[in-house]
């Protein structure tokens, strides 16, 4: 626990030194002559949301950890309670490729050399920009050590949950960093929901109207595809490596399957690592071969969860639609009854007035009103029938 707190203090100090010694210096007029043109107005690209990370750790999380010095078994709850706050790292890591590219372009600048000299840092800025990523991986290691020495089951559960949350965050960060390298997708990826999983597979495709039968697919060389599983869709991409110094991969978009039209066959004869993903009632069938059986099982588990959740949601929506239809039809019937009763009352009133005043004018008015009543009632019936059909269609 002492190591966790001591390293947290060092981490906070290092973040502050970078923000004051580099980021703030980019706005110092006395340093402007050393600042390369490529760096001007680019501090948010170079440093990402590091200020937000610093604020969270210096004002909130460091105090949380210090409060657990005498009761280290309670530290698991700190991580679990601040789980949402740790999402700031996802944006930082998503920006990392842009930051690294800018750094490589300007790393030899006298500006960085002067800032490093003033700070008396032994390492360059790039090493400090990597600190948030390193810190994120360090937490789960420290939590695992704490778990080894915790005996009380209640606190062990909290520590296990904290370890799981940090591992989940690391996976989410990794998946989202791959997502930003997708090219060619015509649309907003954020509309597809969160990235659940991503990874490389061998894929064979069979179309219902194609001449090739499923059993003959094995003769053909598979395509190498990188799959991205979202809450609402499954993307098939092709991995390509850029011909650059850092060999940064990117993923060329090929096809998108809406999860609402997806089905799965969990086992394919002849290979335990294969499974089927079929689309639009087997109009298109994808035979997918995972690198390992464990990866296949993990993917099938997540796909099943998504499909199950969709079935539950469809059931709720159908029940809601049926209830709404009954309410709407009932309302129409009530309106018709009330309107008819009002007209009948008016006719009776006019007849009574005619008798009392001994005039022939009011009966003719009543007769005309009766004609309008019949037309009005017929119109209501037509609207009611239309409403019924519309509700049934919905």
Short mmCIF file of C-alpha atoms in Angstrom, two decimals:
data_model
loop_
_atom_site.label_atom_id
_atom_site.label_comp_id
_atom_site.label_asym_id
_atom_site.label_seq_id
_atom_site.Cartn_x
_atom_site.Cartn_y
_atom_site.Cartn_z
CA UNK A 1 0.00 0.00 0.00
CA UNK A 2 2.90 2.34 0.74
CA UNK A 3 4.37 1.57 -2.68
CA UNK A 4 1.01 2.32 -4.33
CA UNK A 5 0.75 5.71 -2.58
CA UNK A 6 4.43 6.62 -3.10
CA UNK A 7 4.31 5.83 -6.83
CA UNK A 8 1.01 7.72 -7.14
CA UNK A 9 2.64 10.86 -5.68
CA UNK A 10 5.56 10.53 -8.10
CA UNK A 11 3.13 10.07 -11.00
CA UNK A 12 1.16 13.21 -10.07
CA UNK A 13 4.39 15.22 -9.76
CA UNK A 14 5.59 14.00 -13.16
CA UNK A 15 2.32 14.95 -14.84
CA UNK A 16 2.52 18.43 -13.31
CA UNK A 17 6.12 18.91 -14.41
CA UNK A 18 5.17 18.05 -18.01
CA UNK A 19 2.15 20.35 -18.00
CA UNK A 20 4.13 23.29 -16.57
CA UNK A 21 7.52 22.59 -18.11
CA UNK A 22 6.37 21.79 -21.66
CA UNK A 23 2.68 22.49 -22.28
CA UNK A 24 2.56 25.90 -20.58
CA UNK A 25 5.90 26.85 -22.18
CA UNK A 26 4.29 26.54 -25.62
CA UNK A 27 2.31 29.69 -24.77
CA UNK A 28 5.28 31.61 -23.30
CA UNK A 29 6.19 34.53 -25.64
CA UNK A 30 9.86 34.29 -24.61
CA UNK A 31 9.97 30.71 -25.99
CA UNK A 32 8.08 31.41 -29.23
CA UNK A 33 11.29 31.83 -31.24
CA UNK A 34 12.25 28.22 -30.40
CA UNK A 35 8.79 26.76 -31.12
CA UNK A 36 8.61 25.13 -34.58
CA UNK A 37 5.68 26.11 -36.81
CA UNK A 38 4.36 22.54 -36.85
CA UNK A 39 3.83 22.75 -33.06
CA UNK A 40 1.92 26.04 -32.96
CA UNK A 41 -1.67 25.57 -31.71
CA UNK A 42 -1.02 21.82 -31.40
CA UNK A 43 -0.70 21.41 -27.63
CA UNK A 44 -4.01 19.50 -27.40
CA UNK A 45 -2.71 17.05 -30.01
CA UNK A 46 0.69 16.61 -28.36
CA UNK A 47 -0.55 16.29 -24.77
CA UNK A 48 -4.10 15.05 -25.37
CA UNK A 49 -6.28 15.29 -22.26
CA UNK A 50 -3.35 15.03 -19.83
CA UNK A 51 -4.66 18.06 -17.85
CA UNK A 52 -7.88 16.13 -17.18
CA UNK A 53 -5.91 13.07 -16.03
CA UNK A 54 -3.80 15.25 -13.73
CA UNK A 55 -6.88 16.87 -12.16
CA UNK A 56 -8.44 13.45 -11.43
CA UNK A 57 -5.32 12.02 -9.78
CA UNK A 58 -4.17 15.12 -7.88
CA UNK A 59 -7.57 16.19 -6.53
CA UNK A 60 -9.42 12.91 -6.12
CA UNK A 61 -7.59 9.62 -6.49
CA UNK A 62 -4.41 10.40 -4.53
CA UNK A 63 -6.56 11.40 -1.54
CA UNK A 64 -8.58 8.18 -1.91
CA UNK A 65 -5.42 6.09 -1.74
CA UNK A 66 -3.96 8.04 1.19
CA UNK A 67 -7.17 7.36 3.11
CA UNK A 68 -6.46 3.63 2.81
CA UNK A 69 -2.92 3.72 4.25
CA UNK A 70 -4.00 2.16 7.57
CA UNK A 71 -6.62 -0.12 5.96
CA UNK A 72 -5.11 -1.27 2.67
CA UNK A 73 -7.75 -3.97 2.23
CA UNK A 74 -10.26 -1.18 1.49
CA UNK A 75 -8.37 0.10 -1.56
CA UNK A 76 -10.32 -2.16 -3.92
CA UNK A 77 -13.45 -0.09 -3.26
CA UNK A 78 -11.57 3.09 -4.32
CA UNK A 79 -10.90 1.67 -7.79
CA UNK A 80 -14.44 0.35 -8.17
CA UNK A 81 -16.04 3.65 -7.10
CA UNK A 82 -13.84 5.66 -9.50
CA UNK A 83 -14.31 3.22 -12.39
CA UNK A 84 -16.10 5.78 -14.58
CA UNK A 85 -13.46 8.44 -13.90
CA UNK A 86 -10.75 6.17 -15.30
CA UNK A 87 -12.42 6.44 -18.71
CA UNK A 88 -10.31 9.60 -19.25
CA UNK A 89 -7.47 7.23 -20.20
CA UNK A 90 -9.43 5.91 -23.16
CA UNK A 91 -9.40 9.32 -24.85
CA UNK A 92 -5.74 9.82 -23.99
CA UNK A 93 -4.76 6.51 -25.59
CA UNK A 94 -6.94 7.13 -28.65
CA UNK A 95 -5.02 10.37 -29.22
CA UNK A 96 -1.63 8.70 -28.69
CA UNK A 97 -0.92 7.88 -32.38
CA UNK A 98 -1.47 11.54 -33.36
CA UNK A 99 0.70 12.69 -30.46
CA UNK A 100 3.53 10.33 -31.41
CA UNK A 101 3.41 11.42 -35.04
CA UNK A 102 3.71 15.09 -34.04
CA UNK A 103 6.55 14.26 -31.64
CA UNK A 104 8.51 12.45 -34.35
CA UNK A 105 8.18 15.47 -36.63
CA UNK A 106 9.47 17.92 -34.02
CA UNK A 107 11.57 15.90 -31.55
CA UNK A 108 14.82 17.54 -32.64
CA UNK A 109 13.46 21.03 -31.98
CA UNK A 110 15.55 23.34 -29.72
CA UNK A 111 12.27 24.06 -27.90
CA UNK A 112 12.11 20.56 -26.41
CA UNK A 113 15.83 20.56 -25.60
CA UNK A 114 15.50 23.86 -23.71
CA UNK A 115 12.43 22.66 -21.78
CA UNK A 116 14.21 19.44 -20.81
CA UNK A 117 17.25 21.42 -19.65
CA UNK A 118 15.12 23.72 -17.44
CA UNK A 119 13.33 20.74 -15.88
CA UNK A 120 16.59 18.81 -15.43
CA UNK A 121 14.88 15.72 -16.82
CA UNK A 122 17.12 12.81 -17.75
CA UNK A 123 14.50 11.51 -20.20
CA UNK A 124 12.90 13.26 -23.16
CA UNK A 125 9.25 14.34 -23.38
CA UNK A 126 8.22 11.17 -25.25
CA UNK A 127 9.08 9.07 -22.17
CA UNK A 128 6.82 11.26 -20.00
CA UNK A 129 3.98 11.16 -22.53
CA UNK A 130 4.06 7.39 -22.11
CA UNK A 131 3.65 7.61 -18.30
CA UNK A 132 -0.20 7.51 -18.28
CA UNK A 133 -0.21 4.29 -20.33
CA UNK A 134 2.42 2.73 -18.04
CA UNK A 135 0.55 3.82 -14.92
CA UNK A 136 -2.63 2.21 -16.14
CA UNK A 137 -0.90 -1.16 -16.59
CA UNK A 138 0.84 -0.81 -13.19
CA UNK A 139 -2.43 -0.58 -11.21
CA UNK A 140 -3.63 -4.09 -11.97
CA UNK A 141 -0.21 -5.51 -10.97
CA UNK A 142 -0.25 -3.70 -7.61
CA UNK A 143 -3.86 -4.75 -7.00
CA UNK A 144 -2.98 -8.40 -7.65
CA UNK A 145 -0.19 -8.16 -5.04
CA UNK A 146 -2.63 -6.67 -2.51
CA UNK A 147 -5.10 -9.47 -3.24
CA UNK A 148 -2.46 -12.10 -2.39
CA UNK A 149 -2.12 -10.71 1.14
CA UNK A 150 -5.80 -9.98 1.88
CA UNK A 151 -7.47 -12.66 4.01
CA UNK A 152 -10.99 -11.29 4.62
CA UNK A 153 -13.38 -12.51 1.92
CA UNK A 154 -15.45 -9.28 1.78
CA UNK A 155 -12.39 -7.21 0.87
CA UNK A 156 -11.04 -9.93 -1.41
CA UNK A 157 -14.23 -9.59 -3.47
CA UNK A 158 -13.69 -5.83 -3.74
CA UNK A 159 -10.05 -6.30 -4.76
CA UNK A 160 -11.00 -8.91 -7.36
CA UNK A 161 -13.59 -6.51 -8.75
CA UNK A 162 -10.95 -3.75 -8.85
CA UNK A 163 -8.51 -6.01 -10.74
CA UNK A 164 -11.26 -6.96 -13.20
CA UNK A 165 -12.21 -3.31 -13.74
CA UNK A 166 -8.61 -2.35 -14.52
CA UNK A 167 -8.16 -5.30 -16.89
CA UNK A 168 -11.46 -4.41 -18.56
CA UNK A 169 -10.28 -0.81 -18.96
CA UNK A 170 -6.99 -1.95 -20.51
CA UNK A 171 -8.92 -4.13 -22.98
CA UNK A 172 -11.31 -1.27 -23.78
CA UNK A 173 -8.39 1.10 -24.37
CA UNK A 174 -6.68 -1.42 -26.64
CA UNK A 175 -9.87 -2.07 -28.63
CA UNK A 176 -10.65 1.62 -29.06
CA UNK A 177 -7.09 2.32 -30.28
CA UNK A 178 -7.62 -0.28 -33.01
CA UNK A 179 -11.00 1.26 -33.87
CA UNK A 180 -9.55 4.68 -34.69
CA UNK A 181 -7.45 3.01 -37.41
CA UNK A 182 -10.55 1.93 -39.40
CA UNK A 183 -10.71 3.63 -42.81
CA UNK A 184 -13.39 3.65 -45.51
CA UNK A 185 -16.45 3.25 -43.28
CA UNK A 186 -19.21 5.58 -44.53
CA UNK A 187 -20.92 6.54 -41.31
CA UNK A 188 -20.40 7.33 -37.64
CA UNK A 189 -18.79 4.42 -35.79
CA UNK A 190 -20.06 5.79 -32.48
CA UNK A 191 -23.60 4.94 -33.65
CA UNK A 192 -22.68 1.24 -33.56
CA UNK A 193 -22.26 1.27 -29.77
CA UNK A 194 -19.18 0.28 -27.79
CA UNK A 195 -16.40 -1.92 -29.15
CA UNK A 196 -16.97 -5.27 -27.44
CA UNK A 197 -14.12 -7.23 -29.08
CA UNK A 198 -11.71 -7.04 -32.00
CA UNK A 199 -9.25 -9.46 -33.55
CA UNK A 200 -7.92 -11.22 -36.65
CA UNK A 201 -9.56 -14.29 -38.24
CA UNK A 202 -9.51 -16.45 -41.36
CA UNK A 203 -12.83 -16.07 -43.18
CA UNK A 204 -14.66 -17.90 -45.99
CA UNK A 205 -17.84 -16.38 -47.48
CA UNK A 206 -20.71 -18.25 -49.13
CA UNK A 207 -23.71 -16.58 -50.84
CA UNK A 208 -27.05 -18.38 -51.08
CA UNK A 209 -27.28 -17.88 -54.84
CA UNK A 210 -23.61 -18.69 -55.49
CA UNK A 211 -22.70 -21.85 -57.38
CA UNK A 212 -20.12 -22.91 -54.76
CA UNK A 213 -21.51 -25.24 -52.10
CA UNK A 214 -20.55 -24.88 -48.44
CA UNK A 215 -18.63 -28.17 -48.35
CA UNK A 216 -16.44 -26.97 -51.23
CA UNK A 217 -15.36 -23.79 -49.41
CA UNK A 218 -12.49 -25.57 -47.66
CA UNK A 219 -10.73 -25.92 -51.01
CA UNK A 220 -10.37 -22.17 -51.36
CA UNK A 221 -7.79 -20.04 -49.60
CA UNK A 222 -9.42 -18.05 -46.77
CA UNK A 223 -9.41 -14.27 -46.56
CA UNK A 224 -7.63 -12.67 -43.62
CA UNK A 225 -10.05 -10.31 -41.92
CA UNK A 226 -9.96 -8.17 -38.79
CA UNK A 227 -13.35 -8.27 -37.05
CA UNK A 228 -14.77 -5.54 -34.82
CA UNK A 229 -17.76 -6.61 -32.70
CA UNK A 230 -19.97 -3.70 -31.58
CA UNK A 231 -23.22 -3.67 -29.60
CA UNK A 232 -25.20 -3.14 -32.81
CA UNK A 233 -23.00 -4.36 -35.66
CA UNK A 234 -20.14 -6.60 -36.74
CA UNK A 235 -17.51 -5.03 -39.01
CA UNK A 236 -15.25 -6.98 -41.37
CA UNK A 237 -12.02 -5.13 -42.24
CA UNK A 238 -8.73 -5.96 -43.90
CA UNK A 239 -5.58 -5.15 -41.99
CA UNK A 240 -2.99 -3.19 -43.93
CA UNK A 241 0.43 -2.02 -42.76
CA UNK A 242 1.47 1.47 -43.75
CA UNK A 243 4.85 1.79 -45.36
CA UNK A 244 6.15 4.17 -42.69
CA UNK A 245 8.91 4.12 -40.13
CA UNK A 246 6.64 2.91 -37.33
CA UNK A 247 4.65 0.48 -39.53
CA UNK A 248 1.35 1.67 -38.07
CA UNK A 249 -1.45 -0.71 -39.12
CA UNK A 250 -4.82 0.47 -40.35
CA UNK A 251 -8.01 -1.43 -41.16
CA UNK A 252 -9.71 -1.07 -44.52
CA UNK A 253 -13.50 -1.45 -44.12
CA UNK A 254 -15.09 -4.28 -46.14
CA UNK A 255 -18.60 -5.01 -44.83
CA UNK A 256 -20.97 -4.36 -41.96
CA UNK A 257 -23.51 -6.81 -40.52
CA UNK A 258 -26.29 -5.42 -38.34
CA UNK A 259 -26.60 -7.61 -35.24
CA UNK A 260 -30.40 -7.53 -35.58
CA UNK A 261 -30.04 -9.75 -38.70
CA UNK A 262 -27.17 -11.98 -37.49
CA UNK A 263 -27.33 -15.63 -36.43
CA UNK A 264 -24.59 -18.07 -35.39
CA UNK A 265 -23.78 -21.77 -35.69
CA UNK A 266 -21.32 -22.57 -32.95
CA UNK A 267 -19.67 -25.66 -34.44
CA UNK A 268 -18.47 -26.45 -37.96
CA UNK A 269 -17.60 -30.03 -38.82
CA UNK A 270 -13.90 -30.68 -39.27
CA UNK A 271 -12.41 -27.85 -37.16
CA UNK A 272 -13.13 -27.00 -33.52
CA UNK A 273 -11.83 -23.44 -34.05
CA UNK A 274 -14.45 -22.63 -36.71
CA UNK A 275 -17.96 -21.20 -36.32
CA UNK A 276 -20.55 -19.69 -38.65
CA UNK A 277 -21.96 -16.19 -38.73
CA UNK A 278 -24.97 -16.06 -41.03
CA UNK A 279 -26.83 -13.00 -42.20
CA UNK A 280 -30.40 -12.28 -43.35
CA UNK A 281 -31.66 -15.85 -42.98
CA UNK A 282 -28.49 -17.47 -44.34
CA UNK A 283 -28.51 -15.28 -47.44
CA UNK A 284 -24.80 -14.84 -46.71
CA UNK A 285 -22.78 -17.24 -44.52
CA UNK A 286 -19.36 -16.42 -43.08
CA UNK A 287 -17.25 -19.33 -41.86
CA UNK A 288 -14.87 -17.86 -39.30
CA UNK A 289 -11.75 -19.62 -38.04
CA UNK A 290 -10.34 -18.29 -34.77
CA UNK A 291 -6.59 -18.44 -34.00
CA UNK A 292 -7.35 -20.58 -30.91
CA UNK A 293 -10.30 -22.41 -29.36
CA UNK A 294 -10.20 -20.00 -26.39
CA UNK A 295 -10.66 -16.99 -28.69
CA UNK A 296 -13.54 -18.73 -30.47
CA UNK A 297 -15.31 -19.40 -27.14
CA UNK A 298 -14.77 -15.80 -26.00
CA UNK A 299 -16.28 -14.40 -29.22
CA UNK A 300 -19.26 -16.74 -29.20
CA UNK A 301 -19.95 -15.81 -25.57
CA UNK A 302 -20.08 -12.09 -26.39
CA UNK A 303 -22.13 -12.57 -29.57
CA UNK A 304 -24.65 -14.70 -27.63
CA UNK A 305 -24.96 -11.94 -25.00
CA UNK A 306 -25.70 -9.32 -27.67
CA UNK A 307 -28.28 -11.52 -29.45
CA UNK A 308 -29.96 -12.43 -26.13
CA UNK A 309 -30.18 -8.77 -25.12
CA UNK A 310 -31.74 -7.97 -28.50
CA UNK A 311 -34.42 -10.64 -28.01
CA UNK A 312 -35.26 -9.20 -24.58
CA UNK A 313 -35.46 -5.67 -26.00
CA UNK A 314 -37.68 -6.80 -28.91
CA UNK A 315 -40.00 -8.52 -26.44
CA UNK A 316 -40.31 -5.36 -24.32
CA UNK A 317 -40.96 -3.21 -27.41
CA UNK A 318 -43.62 -5.62 -28.73
CA UNK A 319 -45.42 -5.63 -25.38
CA UNK A 320 -45.25 -1.83 -25.24
CA UNK A 321 -46.60 -1.57 -28.81
CA UNK A 322 -49.52 -3.89 -28.02
CA UNK A 323 -50.43 -1.90 -24.89
CA UNK A 324 -50.22 1.35 -26.84
CA UNK A 325 -52.53 -0.06 -29.56
CA UNK A 326 -55.17 -1.09 -26.99
CA UNK A 327 -55.02 2.33 -25.33
CA UNK A 328 -55.29 4.15 -28.66
CA UNK A 329 -58.25 2.07 -29.90
CA UNK A 330 -60.00 2.42 -26.57
CA UNK A 331 -59.54 6.21 -26.77
CA UNK A 332 -61.09 6.33 -30.27
CA UNK A 333 -64.11 4.33 -29.14
CA UNK A 334 -64.57 6.64 -26.15
CA UNK A 335 -64.39 9.72 -28.39
CA UNK A 336 -67.04 8.30 -30.76
CA UNK A 337 -69.43 7.48 -27.91
CA UNK A 338 -69.05 10.92 -26.31
CA UNK A 339 -69.49 12.81 -29.60
CA UNK A 340 -72.60 10.79 -30.52
CA UNK A 341 -74.11 11.39 -27.08
CA UNK A 342 -73.48 15.14 -27.37
CA UNK A 343 -75.22 15.34 -30.77
CA UNK A 344 -78.21 13.31 -29.54
CA UNK A 345 -78.54 15.62 -26.55
CA UNK A 346 -78.48 18.67 -28.88
CA UNK A 347 -81.22 17.16 -31.05
CA UNK A 348 -83.39 16.45 -28.00
CA UNK A 349 -82.79 19.98 -26.73
CA UNK A 350 -83.80 21.52 -30.07
CA UNK A 351 -86.97 19.37 -30.15
CA UNK A 352 -87.90 20.50 -26.63
CA UNK A 353 -87.29 24.16 -27.49
CA UNK A 354 -89.38 23.83 -30.66
CA UNK A 355 -92.30 22.42 -28.68
CA UNK A 356 -91.99 25.08 -25.99
CA UNK A 357 -91.75 28.00 -28.44
CA UNK A 358 -94.31 26.52 -30.87
CA UNK A 359 -92.14 27.15 -33.95
CA UNK A 360 -91.41 25.04 -37.02
CA UNK A 361 -87.91 26.42 -37.55
CA UNK A 362 -86.14 24.39 -34.88
CA UNK A 363 -87.31 20.98 -36.12
CA UNK A 364 -85.79 21.70 -39.53
CA UNK A 365 -82.57 22.72 -37.79
CA UNK A 366 -82.69 19.50 -35.81
CA UNK A 367 -83.19 17.49 -38.99
CA UNK A 368 -80.20 19.18 -40.62
CA UNK A 369 -78.16 18.58 -37.48
CA UNK A 370 -79.13 14.91 -37.64
CA UNK A 371 -77.75 14.69 -41.19
CA UNK A 372 -74.49 16.31 -40.04
CA UNK A 373 -74.45 13.88 -37.13
CA UNK A 374 -74.63 10.87 -39.43
CA UNK A 375 -71.84 12.29 -41.64
CA UNK A 376 -69.74 13.10 -38.56
CA UNK A 377 -70.24 9.59 -37.13
CA UNK A 378 -69.30 7.97 -40.45
CA UNK A 379 -66.14 10.10 -40.57
CA UNK A 380 -65.23 9.01 -37.03
CA UNK A 381 -65.74 5.38 -37.98
CA UNK A 382 -63.43 5.75 -40.98
CA UNK A 383 -60.77 7.38 -38.83
CA UNK A 384 -61.16 4.68 -36.20
CA UNK A 385 -60.70 1.93 -38.80
CA UNK A 386 -57.60 3.69 -40.17
CA UNK A 387 -56.23 4.02 -36.63
CA UNK A 388 -56.83 0.29 -36.03
CA UNK A 389 -54.97 -0.69 -39.19
CA UNK A 390 -52.08 1.69 -38.39
CA UNK A 391 -51.73 0.30 -34.87
CA UNK A 392 -51.79 -3.28 -36.11
CA UNK A 393 -49.12 -2.45 -38.69
CA UNK A 394 -46.97 -0.86 -35.99
#
